PDB file of C-alpha atoms in Angstrom:
ATOM      1  CA  MET A   1    -163.279 -92.896  42.784  1.00 51.00           C
ATOM      2  CA  VAL A   2    -163.782 -90.234  40.402  1.00 63.00           C
ATOM      3  CA  SER A   3    -160.818 -88.443  38.664  1.00 66.00           C
ATOM      4  CA  LYS A   4    -159.220 -85.367  39.716  1.00 70.00           C
ATOM      5  CA  LYS A   5    -159.014 -84.297  35.996  1.00 94.00           C
ATOM      6  CA  THR A   6    -163.065 -83.788  36.276  1.00 98.00           C
ATOM      7  CA  VAL A   7    -164.450 -80.636  37.261  1.00 98.00           C
ATOM      8  CA  LEU A   8    -167.990 -80.554  37.946  1.00 98.00           C
ATOM      9  CA  ILE A   9    -169.238 -75.974  37.880  1.00 98.00           C
ATOM     10  CA  VAL A  10    -172.759 -76.472  39.224  1.00 98.00           C
ATOM     11  CA  PRO A  11    -175.012 -73.305  40.536  1.00 97.00           C
ATOM     12  CA  PRO A  12    -177.127 -73.610  44.003  1.00 95.00           C
ATOM     13  CA  ASN A  13    -179.514 -71.790  42.693  1.00 92.00           C
ATOM     14  CA  ASP A  14    -182.637 -74.146  43.387  1.00 94.00           C
ATOM     15  CA  PRO A  15    -183.588 -77.300  44.783  1.00 95.00           C
ATOM     16  CA  GLU A  16    -182.186 -80.158  43.056  1.00 96.00           C
ATOM     17  CA  ALA A  17    -178.844 -77.729  42.046  1.00 97.00           C
ATOM     18  CA  VAL A  18    -177.909 -77.178  46.356  1.00 97.00           C
ATOM     19  CA  LEU A  19    -178.733 -80.714  46.383  1.00 98.00           C
ATOM     20  CA  ILE A  20    -176.304 -81.754  43.756  1.00 98.00           C
ATOM     21  CA  SER A  21    -174.113 -79.697  45.212  1.00 98.00           C
ATOM     22  CA  GLN A  22    -173.802 -81.189  48.312  1.00 98.00           C
ATOM     23  CA  ILE A  23    -173.547 -84.284  47.254  1.00 98.00           C
ATOM     24  CA  ALA A  24    -170.219 -83.247  45.107  1.00 98.00           C
ATOM     25  CA  LYS A  25    -168.514 -81.754  48.153  1.00 97.00           C
ATOM     26  CA  LYS A  26    -169.520 -85.290  50.418  1.00 98.00           C
ATOM     27  CA  LEU A  27    -168.232 -87.404  47.529  1.00 97.00           C
ATOM     28  CA  GLU A  28    -165.279 -84.438  47.255  1.00 96.00           C
ATOM     29  CA  ILE A  29    -165.907 -84.421  42.840  1.00 97.00           C
ATOM     30  CA  PRO A  30    -163.551 -81.351  42.410  1.00 97.00           C
ATOM     31  CA  ARG A  31    -166.334 -78.496  41.746  1.00 97.00           C
ATOM     32  CA  ILE A  32    -166.886 -74.811  40.909  1.00 98.00           C
ATOM     33  CA  LYS A  33    -170.250 -73.039  42.855  1.00 97.00           C
ATOM     34  CA  SER A  34    -171.530 -70.416  41.135  1.00 97.00           C
ATOM     35  CA  ASN A  35    -173.206 -67.389  42.497  1.00 95.00           C
ATOM     36  CA  GLN A  36    -175.443 -67.058  39.239  1.00 95.00           C
ATOM     37  CA  PRO A  37    -179.587 -67.558  40.014  1.00 88.00           C
ATOM     38  CA  HIS A  38    -181.949 -69.004  37.836  1.00 84.00           C
ATOM     39  CA  GLY A  39    -180.890 -68.080  33.834  1.00 86.00           C
ATOM     40  CA  ALA A  40    -177.374 -68.997  34.838  1.00 94.00           C
ATOM     41  CA  SER A  41    -174.710 -69.043  31.491  1.00 96.00           C
ATOM     42  CA  LEU A  42    -171.148 -70.848  31.217  1.00 98.00           C
ATOM     43  CA  ASP A  43    -170.387 -67.351  29.297  1.00 97.00           C
ATOM     44  CA  LYS A  44    -171.851 -65.493  32.416  1.00 97.00           C
ATOM     45  CA  GLU A  45    -169.913 -66.972  34.599  1.00 98.00           C
ATOM     46  CA  PRO A  46    -166.830 -64.749  36.065  1.00 97.00           C
ATOM     47  CA  LYS A  47    -163.043 -66.036  34.850  1.00 97.00           C
ATOM     48  CA  ILE A  48    -164.178 -69.002  33.962  1.00 98.00           C
ATOM     49  CA  LEU A  49    -161.635 -70.386  31.580  1.00 97.00           C
ATOM     50  CA  GLN A  50    -158.796 -69.291  34.005  1.00 97.00           C
ATOM     51  CA  LYS A  51    -160.101 -71.062  37.092  1.00 97.00           C
ATOM     52  CA  ILE A  52    -160.558 -74.184  34.784  1.00 98.00           C
ATOM     53  CA  ARG A  53    -156.869 -73.662  33.372  1.00 96.00           C
ATOM     54  CA  GLU A  54    -155.230 -72.753  36.471  1.00 96.00           C
ATOM     55  CA  GLY A  55    -157.224 -75.990  37.721  1.00 96.00           C
ATOM     56  CA  GLY A  56    -155.608 -78.602  35.468  1.00 96.00           C
ATOM     57  CA  TRP A  57    -159.399 -80.397  34.481  1.00 97.00           C
ATOM     58  CA  LYS A  58    -159.597 -81.910  31.420  1.00 97.00           C
ATOM     59  CA  ARG A  59    -163.108 -82.411  31.771  1.00 98.00           C
ATOM     60  CA  VAL A  60    -165.597 -80.371  32.334  1.00 98.00           C
ATOM     61  CA  VAL A  61    -169.387 -81.207  33.444  1.00 98.00           C
ATOM     62  CA  VAL A  62    -171.953 -77.796  33.248  1.00 98.00           C
ATOM     63  CA  VAL A  63    -175.268 -78.999  35.430  1.00 98.00           C
ATOM     64  CA  GLU A  64    -177.817 -76.421  34.129  1.00 97.00           C
ATOM     65  CA  MET A  65    -175.530 -72.948  32.877  1.00 97.00           C
ATOM     66  CA  PRO A  66    -175.930 -73.443  29.061  1.00 96.00           C
ATOM     67  CA  GLY A  67    -172.927 -71.325  27.434  1.00 97.00           C
ATOM     68  CA  PRO A  68    -172.190 -72.635  23.861  1.00 97.00           C
ATOM     69  CA  LYS A  69    -169.471 -70.101  23.404  1.00 97.00           C
ATOM     70  CA  THR A  70    -167.832 -70.967  26.449  1.00 98.00           C
ATOM     71  CA  GLU A  71    -168.193 -74.664  25.638  1.00 98.00           C
ATOM     72  CA  LYS A  72    -166.333 -73.835  21.958  1.00 98.00           C
ATOM     73  CA  ARG A  73    -163.209 -72.702  22.975  1.00 98.00           C
ATOM     74  CA  LEU A  74    -163.203 -75.567  25.893  1.00 98.00           C
ATOM     75  CA  ARG A  75    -163.673 -78.180  23.683  1.00 98.00           C
ATOM     76  CA  GLU A  76    -161.242 -76.303  21.235  1.00 98.00           C
ATOM     77  CA  LYS A  77    -158.776 -76.281  24.101  1.00 96.00           C
ATOM     78  CA  GLY A  78    -158.908 -80.230  23.943  1.00 97.00           C
ATOM     79  CA  ILE A  79    -161.051 -80.163  27.312  1.00 97.00           C
ATOM     80  CA  GLU A  80    -164.260 -82.196  27.554  1.00 97.00           C
ATOM     81  CA  VAL A  81    -168.009 -80.794  27.461  1.00 98.00           C
ATOM     82  CA  VAL A  82    -170.540 -82.798  29.120  1.00 98.00           C
ATOM     83  CA  ILE A  83    -173.600 -81.288  29.510  1.00 98.00           C
ATOM     84  CA  ILE A  84    -176.293 -82.124  32.562  1.00 98.00           C
ATOM     85  CA  ASP A  85    -179.663 -80.267  31.531  1.00 97.00           C
ATOM     86  CA  HIS A  86    -183.454 -80.710  30.740  1.00 95.00           C
ATOM     87  CA  HIS A  87    -184.786 -77.457  29.798  1.00 94.00           C
ATOM     88  CA  ARG A  88    -185.043 -75.162  26.103  1.00 93.00           C
ATOM     89  CA  TYR A  89    -183.567 -72.570  25.547  1.00 93.00           C
ATOM     90  CA  ASP A  90    -183.581 -69.922  22.993  1.00 83.00           C
ATOM     91  CA  ARG A  91    -181.591 -71.248  20.260  1.00 81.00           C
ATOM     92  CA  LEU A  92    -181.137 -74.584  21.897  1.00 91.00           C
ATOM     93  CA  ASP A  93    -182.400 -77.508  23.293  1.00 92.00           C
ATOM     94  CA  ARG A  94    -181.224 -79.368  26.246  1.00 95.00           C
ATOM     95  CA  ALA A  95    -184.861 -81.461  27.213  1.00 93.00           C
ATOM     96  CA  VAL A  96    -184.312 -84.072  24.723  1.00 93.00           C
ATOM     97  CA  HIS A  97    -181.399 -86.917  24.344  1.00 92.00           C
ATOM     98  CA  PRO A  98    -179.785 -85.469  20.434  1.00 88.00           C
ATOM     99  CA  LYS A  99    -179.717 -89.753  19.312  1.00 90.00           C
ATOM    100  CA  THR A 100    -183.316 -90.534  20.563  1.00 93.00           C
ATOM    101  CA  GLY A 101    -185.203 -87.564  20.793  1.00 90.00           C
ATOM    102  CA  LYS A 102    -186.597 -88.726  24.062  1.00 93.00           C
ATOM    103  CA  LEU A 103    -187.099 -86.353  26.588  1.00 93.00           C
ATOM    104  CA  LEU A 104    -184.428 -86.295  29.867  1.00 95.00           C
ATOM    105  CA  PRO A 105    -184.517 -87.268  33.239  1.00 95.00           C
ATOM    106  CA  SER A 106    -183.826 -84.628  35.808  1.00 96.00           C
ATOM    107  CA  SER A 107    -180.377 -82.538  36.036  1.00 97.00           C
ATOM    108  CA  LEU A 108    -180.655 -84.901  39.925  1.00 98.00           C
ATOM    109  CA  GLU A 109    -180.600 -88.000  38.163  1.00 97.00           C
ATOM    110  CA  GLN A 110    -178.264 -87.314  35.235  1.00 97.00           C
ATOM    111  CA  PHE A 111    -175.812 -86.443  37.779  1.00 98.00           C
ATOM    112  CA  LEU A 112    -176.316 -89.966  39.841  1.00 98.00           C
ATOM    113  CA  LYS A 113    -175.884 -91.853  36.592  1.00 97.00           C
ATOM    114  CA  LEU A 114    -172.793 -89.884  35.384  1.00 97.00           C
ATOM    115  CA  PHE A 115    -170.537 -90.389  38.797  1.00 98.00           C
ATOM    116  CA  ARG A 116    -172.531 -93.727  39.508  1.00 97.00           C
ATOM    117  CA  ILE A 117    -173.815 -92.457  42.882  1.00 98.00           C
ATOM    118  CA  THR A 118    -175.238 -95.788  44.036  1.00 98.00           C
ATOM    119  CA  ASP A 119    -177.967 -95.275  47.292  1.00 98.00           C
ATOM    120  CA  ARG A 120    -175.021 -97.920  49.397  1.00 98.00           C
ATOM    121  CA  LYS A 121    -172.816 -94.320  48.332  1.00 98.00           C
ATOM    122  CA  LEU A 122    -175.430 -91.554  49.505  1.00 98.00           C
ATOM    123  CA  LYS A 123    -176.233 -93.200  52.832  1.00 98.00           C
ATOM    124  CA  ALA A 124    -172.362 -93.336  53.436  1.00 98.00           C
ATOM    125  CA  ALA A 125    -172.352 -89.688  52.528  1.00 98.00           C
ATOM    126  CA  GLY A 126    -175.268 -88.927  54.708  1.00 98.00           C
ATOM    127  CA  PHE A 127    -178.021 -88.549  52.732  1.00 98.00           C
ATOM    128  CA  ASP A 128    -181.783 -90.773  52.607  1.00 98.00           C
ATOM    129  CA  PRO A 129    -181.861 -91.823  49.012  1.00 98.00           C
ATOM    130  CA  LYS A 130    -185.304 -91.854  48.597  1.00 97.00           C
ATOM    131  CA  LEU A 131    -185.068 -87.932  49.409  1.00 97.00           C
ATOM    132  CA  VAL A 132    -182.731 -87.465  46.812  1.00 98.00           C
ATOM    133  CA  LYS A 133    -184.759 -89.359  44.324  1.00 97.00           C
ATOM    134  CA  ALA A 134    -187.791 -87.939  45.303  1.00 97.00           C
ATOM    135  CA  ILE A 135    -186.610 -83.826  44.832  1.00 97.00           C
ATOM    136  CA  GLY A 136    -185.511 -85.811  41.169  1.00 96.00           C
ATOM    137  CA  LEU A 137    -188.764 -86.725  40.692  1.00 96.00           C
ATOM    138  CA  MET A 138    -190.097 -83.185  41.654  1.00 95.00           C
ATOM    139  CA  ASP A 139    -187.314 -81.665  39.155  1.00 92.00           C
ATOM    140  CA  ARG A 140    -188.512 -84.117  36.331  1.00 91.00           C
ATOM    141  CA  GLY A 141    -192.351 -83.173  36.854  1.00 91.00           C
ATOM    142  CA  TYR A 142    -192.871 -82.206  39.794  1.00 92.00           C
ATOM    143  CA  VAL A 143    -195.721 -82.857  42.964  1.00 93.00           C
ATOM    144  CA  TRP A 144    -197.187 -85.126  39.811  1.00 93.00           C
ATOM    145  CA  GLU A 145    -194.240 -87.162  39.538  1.00 94.00           C
ATOM    146  CA  LEU A 146    -194.296 -88.348  43.054  1.00 95.00           C
ATOM    147  CA  MET A 147    -197.734 -88.793  42.993  1.00 93.00           C
ATOM    148  CA  LYS A 148    -196.594 -90.662  40.258  1.00 93.00           C
ATOM    149  CA  VAL A 149    -195.114 -93.173  42.328  1.00 94.00           C
ATOM    150  CA  GLY A 150    -197.054 -93.619  44.952  1.00 94.00           C
ATOM    151  CA  TYR A 151    -196.421 -90.639  47.016  1.00 94.00           C
ATOM    152  CA  THR A 152    -199.266 -89.792  50.030  1.00 91.00           C
ATOM    153  CA  LYS A 153    -199.797 -86.189  51.070  1.00 88.00           C
ATOM    154  CA  ALA A 154    -197.655 -86.218  53.984  1.00 92.00           C
ATOM    155  CA  GLY A 155    -194.822 -87.600  52.004  1.00 94.00           C
ATOM    156  CA  ILE A 156    -195.382 -84.819  49.546  1.00 93.00           C
ATOM    157  CA  ARG A 157    -194.924 -82.590  52.324  1.00 92.00           C
ATOM    158  CA  LYS A 158    -191.989 -84.189  53.716  1.00 96.00           C
ATOM    159  CA  VAL A 159    -190.184 -83.780  50.149  1.00 96.00           C
ATOM    160  CA  ILE A 160    -191.445 -80.147  49.995  1.00 92.00           C
ATOM    161  CA  GLU A 161    -189.465 -79.298  53.661  1.00 93.00           C
ATOM    162  CA  TYR A 162    -186.911 -80.942  52.422  1.00 96.00           C
ATOM    163  CA  GLN A 163    -186.647 -78.524  49.792  1.00 94.00           C
ATOM    164  CA  SER A 164    -187.305 -75.564  51.882  1.00 89.00           C
ATOM    165  CA  GLU A 165    -184.156 -77.239  53.708  1.00 93.00           C
ATOM    166  CA  LEU A 166    -181.381 -77.284  51.517  1.00 95.00           C
ATOM    167  CA  MET A 167    -183.153 -73.515  50.132  1.00 90.00           C
ATOM    168  CA  HIS A 168    -182.110 -72.520  53.959  1.00 87.00           C
ATOM    169  CA  SER A 169    -177.792 -74.257  53.995  1.00 89.00           C
ATOM    170  CA  VAL A 170    -177.735 -71.042  50.791  1.00 86.00           C
ATOM    171  CA  ARG A 171    -179.913 -68.684  51.800  1.00 77.00           C
ATOM    172  CA  GLY A 172    -179.498 -68.459  55.255  1.00 65.00           C
ATOM    173  CA  ASP A 173    -182.061 -66.131  56.863  1.00 63.00           C
ATOM    174  CA  MET A 174    -185.620 -67.388  55.642  1.00 64.00           C
ATOM    175  CA  ARG A 175    -187.980 -64.532  57.163  1.00 71.00           C
ATOM    176  CA  ASN A 176    -188.068 -62.839  54.390  1.00 80.00           C
ATOM    177  CA  GLU A 177    -189.438 -66.287  52.265  1.00 82.00           C
ATOM    178  CA  GLU A 178    -192.443 -66.283  54.692  1.00 85.00           C
ATOM    179  CA  LYS A 179    -193.143 -62.338  53.371  1.00 89.00           C
ATOM    180  CA  LYS A 180    -192.791 -63.979  49.453  1.00 90.00           C
ATOM    181  CA  ASN A 181    -195.446 -67.274  51.148  1.00 92.00           C
ATOM    182  CA  GLN A 182    -197.952 -64.600  51.954  1.00 95.00           C
ATOM    183  CA  LEU A 183    -197.502 -62.263  48.515  1.00 96.00           C
ATOM    184  CA  ALA A 184    -198.370 -65.964  46.357  1.00 97.00           C
ATOM    185  CA  ARG A 185    -200.581 -66.377  48.699  1.00 97.00           C
ATOM    186  CA  GLU A 186    -202.539 -63.308  48.649  1.00 97.00           C
ATOM    187  CA  ALA A 187    -201.849 -63.865  44.400  1.00 98.00           C
ATOM    188  CA  TRP A 188    -203.420 -66.558  44.459  1.00 98.00           C
ATOM    189  CA  GLU A 189    -206.588 -65.478  46.163  1.00 98.00           C
ATOM    190  CA  LYS A 190    -207.304 -62.657  43.743  1.00 98.00           C
ATOM    191  CA  ARG A 191    -206.099 -65.235  40.467  1.00 98.00           C
ATOM    192  CA  GLU A 192    -208.434 -64.635  37.471  1.00 98.00           C
ATOM    193  CA  VAL A 193    -210.308 -67.740  35.447  1.00 98.00           C
ATOM    194  CA  TRP A 194    -209.564 -67.637  31.913  1.00 98.00           C
ATOM    195  CA  LYS A 195    -210.864 -69.918  29.636  1.00 97.00           C
ATOM    196  CA  LYS A 196    -209.278 -73.543  31.255  1.00 97.00           C
ATOM    197  CA  PHE A 197    -206.564 -71.265  32.929  1.00 98.00           C
ATOM    198  CA  PHE A 198    -206.520 -69.490  36.722  1.00 98.00           C
ATOM    199  CA  ILE A 199    -204.775 -66.021  35.973  1.00 98.00           C
ATOM    200  CA  VAL A 200    -202.383 -65.437  38.434  1.00 98.00           C
ATOM    201  CA  ARG A 201    -200.609 -62.098  38.436  1.00 98.00           C
ATOM    202  CA  ALA A 202    -197.541 -59.771  41.010  1.00 96.00           C
ATOM    203  CA  GLU A 203    -196.540 -56.659  40.301  1.00 94.00           C
ATOM    204  CA  GLN A 204    -193.899 -56.999  43.352  1.00 93.00           C
ATOM    205  CA  PRO A 205    -190.509 -58.542  41.967  1.00 93.00           C
ATOM    206  CA  ILE A 206    -190.545 -61.445  43.665  1.00 91.00           C
ATOM    207  CA  GLU A 207    -191.086 -65.333  42.656  1.00 92.00           C
ATOM    208  CA  ILE A 208    -193.700 -66.461  43.395  1.00 95.00           C
ATOM    209  CA  ARG A 209    -194.351 -69.110  40.777  1.00 96.00           C
ATOM    210  CA  SER A 210    -192.403 -71.791  42.683  1.00 92.00           C
ATOM    211  CA  ARG A 211    -195.385 -70.906  45.210  1.00 94.00           C
ATOM    212  CA  ILE A 212    -198.475 -70.662  43.530  1.00 97.00           C
ATOM    213  CA  SER A 213    -197.152 -74.493  42.149  1.00 95.00           C
ATOM    214  CA  LEU A 214    -196.893 -75.520  45.211  1.00 92.00           C
ATOM    215  CA  ILE A 215    -200.309 -74.218  46.413  1.00 95.00           C
ATOM    216  CA  VAL A 216    -202.307 -75.770  43.617  1.00 95.00           C
ATOM    217  CA  ALA A 217    -200.319 -79.091  44.382  1.00 92.00           C
ATOM    218  CA  LEU A 218    -201.532 -79.389  48.207  1.00 90.00           C
ATOM    219  CA  GLU A 219    -204.979 -77.809  47.527  1.00 93.00           C
ATOM    220  CA  VAL A 220    -206.532 -78.360  44.346  1.00 94.00           C
ATOM    221  CA  GLY A 221    -204.644 -81.965  44.295  1.00 91.00           C
ATOM    222  CA  LYS A 222    -203.781 -82.231  40.295  1.00 94.00           C
ATOM    223  CA  PRO A 223    -202.702 -80.807  36.899  1.00 95.00           C
ATOM    224  CA  THR A 224    -203.647 -76.773  36.969  1.00 97.00           C
ATOM    225  CA  PRO A 225    -203.293 -74.977  33.678  1.00 98.00           C
ATOM    226  CA  LEU A 226    -201.545 -71.859  34.449  1.00 98.00           C
ATOM    227  CA  ILE A 227    -201.133 -68.429  33.700  1.00 98.00           C
ATOM    228  CA  ILE A 228    -198.836 -66.650  36.393  1.00 98.00           C
ATOM    229  CA  GLU A 229    -197.266 -63.184  35.222  1.00 98.00           C
ATOM    230  CA  GLU A 230    -194.432 -61.823  37.836  1.00 97.00           C
ATOM    231  CA  ALA A 231    -194.496 -58.289  36.438  1.00 95.00           C
ATOM    232  CA  GLY A 232    -192.020 -56.741  38.992  1.00 94.00           C
ATOM    233  CA  ARG A 233    -189.325 -59.099  37.545  1.00 93.00           C
ATOM    234  CA  GLY A 234    -190.200 -59.518  34.255  1.00 95.00           C
ATOM    235  CA  PHE A 235    -190.783 -63.026  33.877  1.00 96.00           C
ATOM    236  CA  ILE A 236    -194.565 -64.778  32.516  1.00 98.00           C
ATOM    237  CA  TYR A 237    -195.644 -68.701  32.964  1.00 98.00           C
ATOM    238  CA  VAL A 238    -197.694 -70.902  31.055  1.00 98.00           C
ATOM    239  CA  GLN A 239    -197.830 -74.237  32.963  1.00 98.00           C
ATOM    240  CA  GLU A 240    -199.584 -77.133  32.602  1.00 97.00           C
ATOM    241  CA  SER A 241    -200.559 -76.969  29.920  1.00 97.00           C
ATOM    242  CA  ASP A 242    -200.222 -78.681  26.159  1.00 96.00           C
ATOM    243  CA  TYR A 243    -199.021 -75.770  24.944  1.00 97.00           C
ATOM    244  CA  ALA A 244    -195.631 -75.628  25.873  1.00 97.00           C
ATOM    245  CA  ILE A 245    -193.493 -76.139  22.823  1.00 96.00           C
ATOM    246  CA  GLN A 246    -195.952 -73.805  20.596  1.00 97.00           C
ATOM    247  CA  LEU A 247    -195.267 -70.832  23.258  1.00 97.00           C
ATOM    248  CA  PHE A 248    -191.544 -71.657  22.958  1.00 96.00           C
ATOM    249  CA  LYS A 249    -191.770 -71.262  19.144  1.00 95.00           C
ATOM    250  CA  LYS A 250    -193.328 -68.724  18.833  1.00 96.00           C
ATOM    251  CA  PHE A 251    -191.813 -66.652  21.698  1.00 95.00           C
ATOM    252  CA  GLY A 252    -189.195 -68.162  22.205  1.00 94.00           C
ATOM    253  CA  GLY A 253    -187.969 -68.563  26.211  1.00 94.00           C
ATOM    254  CA  PHE A 254    -187.268 -71.315  28.034  1.00 94.00           C
ATOM    255  CA  THR A 255    -189.296 -75.073  28.787  1.00 93.00           C
ATOM    256  CA  PHE A 256    -189.356 -77.017  31.942  1.00 93.00           C
ATOM    257  CA  GLY A 257    -191.041 -79.958  33.844  1.00 90.00           C
ATOM    258  CA  MET A 258    -191.644 -82.819  30.779  1.00 89.00           C
ATOM    259  CA  ASP A 259    -192.173 -79.744  28.287  1.00 93.00           C
ATOM    260  CA  ARG A 260    -195.578 -79.090  30.181  1.00 95.00           C
ATOM    261  CA  ASN A 261    -194.421 -75.781  31.408  1.00 96.00           C
ATOM    262  CA  TRP A 262    -192.681 -72.502  29.363  1.00 97.00           C
ATOM    263  CA  GLY A 263    -191.282 -69.584  30.745  1.00 96.00           C
ATOM    264  CA  TYR A 264    -189.881 -66.464  29.500  1.00 96.00           C
ATOM    265  CA  ARG A 265    -187.644 -63.667  30.376  1.00 94.00           C
ATOM    266  CA  ASN A 266    -188.564 -60.149  29.366  1.00 95.00           C
ATOM    267  CA  GLN A 267    -186.016 -57.683  28.929  1.00 88.00           C
ATOM    268  CA  GLY A 268    -184.194 -55.423  26.865  1.00 84.00           C
ATOM    269  CA  LYS A 269    -186.065 -53.080  24.467  1.00 75.00           C
ATOM    270  CA  ALA A 270    -187.576 -55.924  22.925  1.00 79.00           C
ATOM    271  CA  ALA A 271    -191.392 -55.730  23.015  1.00 85.00           C
ATOM    272  CA  ARG A 272    -192.801 -57.548  26.072  1.00 94.00           C
ATOM    273  CA  VAL A 273    -194.676 -60.482  27.056  1.00 97.00           C
ATOM    274  CA  THR A 274    -197.745 -60.294  28.403  1.00 97.00           C
ATOM    275  CA  VAL A 275    -200.261 -62.046  30.087  1.00 98.00           C
ATOM    276  CA  GLU A 276    -202.944 -60.234  27.375  1.00 98.00           C
ATOM    277  CA  VAL A 277    -199.893 -61.643  24.466  1.00 98.00           C
ATOM    278  CA  VAL A 278    -200.465 -64.810  25.653  1.00 98.00           C
ATOM    279  CA  GLN A 279    -203.985 -65.009  25.169  1.00 98.00           C
ATOM    280  CA  LYS A 280    -204.116 -63.054  21.743  1.00 98.00           C
ATOM    281  CA  PHE A 281    -201.752 -65.983  21.154  1.00 98.00           C
ATOM    282  CA  LEU A 282    -203.381 -69.019  22.773  1.00 98.00           C
ATOM    283  CA  SER A 283    -207.035 -67.396  21.605  1.00 97.00           C
ATOM    284  CA  PHE A 284    -206.096 -68.984  17.950  1.00 94.00           C
ATOM    285  CA  ILE A 285    -205.665 -73.068  19.215  1.00 92.00           C
ATOM    286  CA  LEU A 286    -208.024 -73.482  22.074  1.00 87.00           C
TER     287      LEU A 286
END
């Protein structure tokens, strides 16, 4: 049984985080749900110190919400802070184990281990353990991790459908999602080829990265180097390459997917990182 002195802080902004939140609710693990989108930070969470104080919690488990300042303040107050994460951020490496230096598993896998959630407990709570584990594998290394353990295309589609169900549970009306899927398809059809990469661009302020990744997984069927620019949102990504760490060291941003993928968000007055800027940098190392 989970101690009532422990609270989980999670932003249900992707399938993995939604599932973590749902499991926590079913197992009656105290939780604070953040409404922040991707890029969530404990330092930006409204009244979080007040909520923790009022809850009387002595142990805080934070899922993918890096916030060094708030983490420090909590520890100074004698509160234990446990980090669940597997990404690299600007000036903050949470992709590897601090002692072994090995890449960490997905946040869902870490969550299940930390709270000792067995298949039996998942079944009793109404979850399919195989699907739960598949979501963890997807977040760790995307479709390619599922393929490694023997998933067929039909099995992969089932996992993807489950991901959609998870997001539907927090987004509600999914009609707008179909429009985004269509825009992603149009962007893919207009893709450019540069060296070993496909370049995909979207001017609209929508997220296409995950949708492009899905198209590639189901239609190309193998890890494919991509440069994806979401100009309307200010994001740029380089996926399925050996250069994620070098890009991270050069520009900052974040890594994901076993350090095979890199992303950067353009904001403020800093010089923009565009496709052309990335191409110029990669030209020196390709």
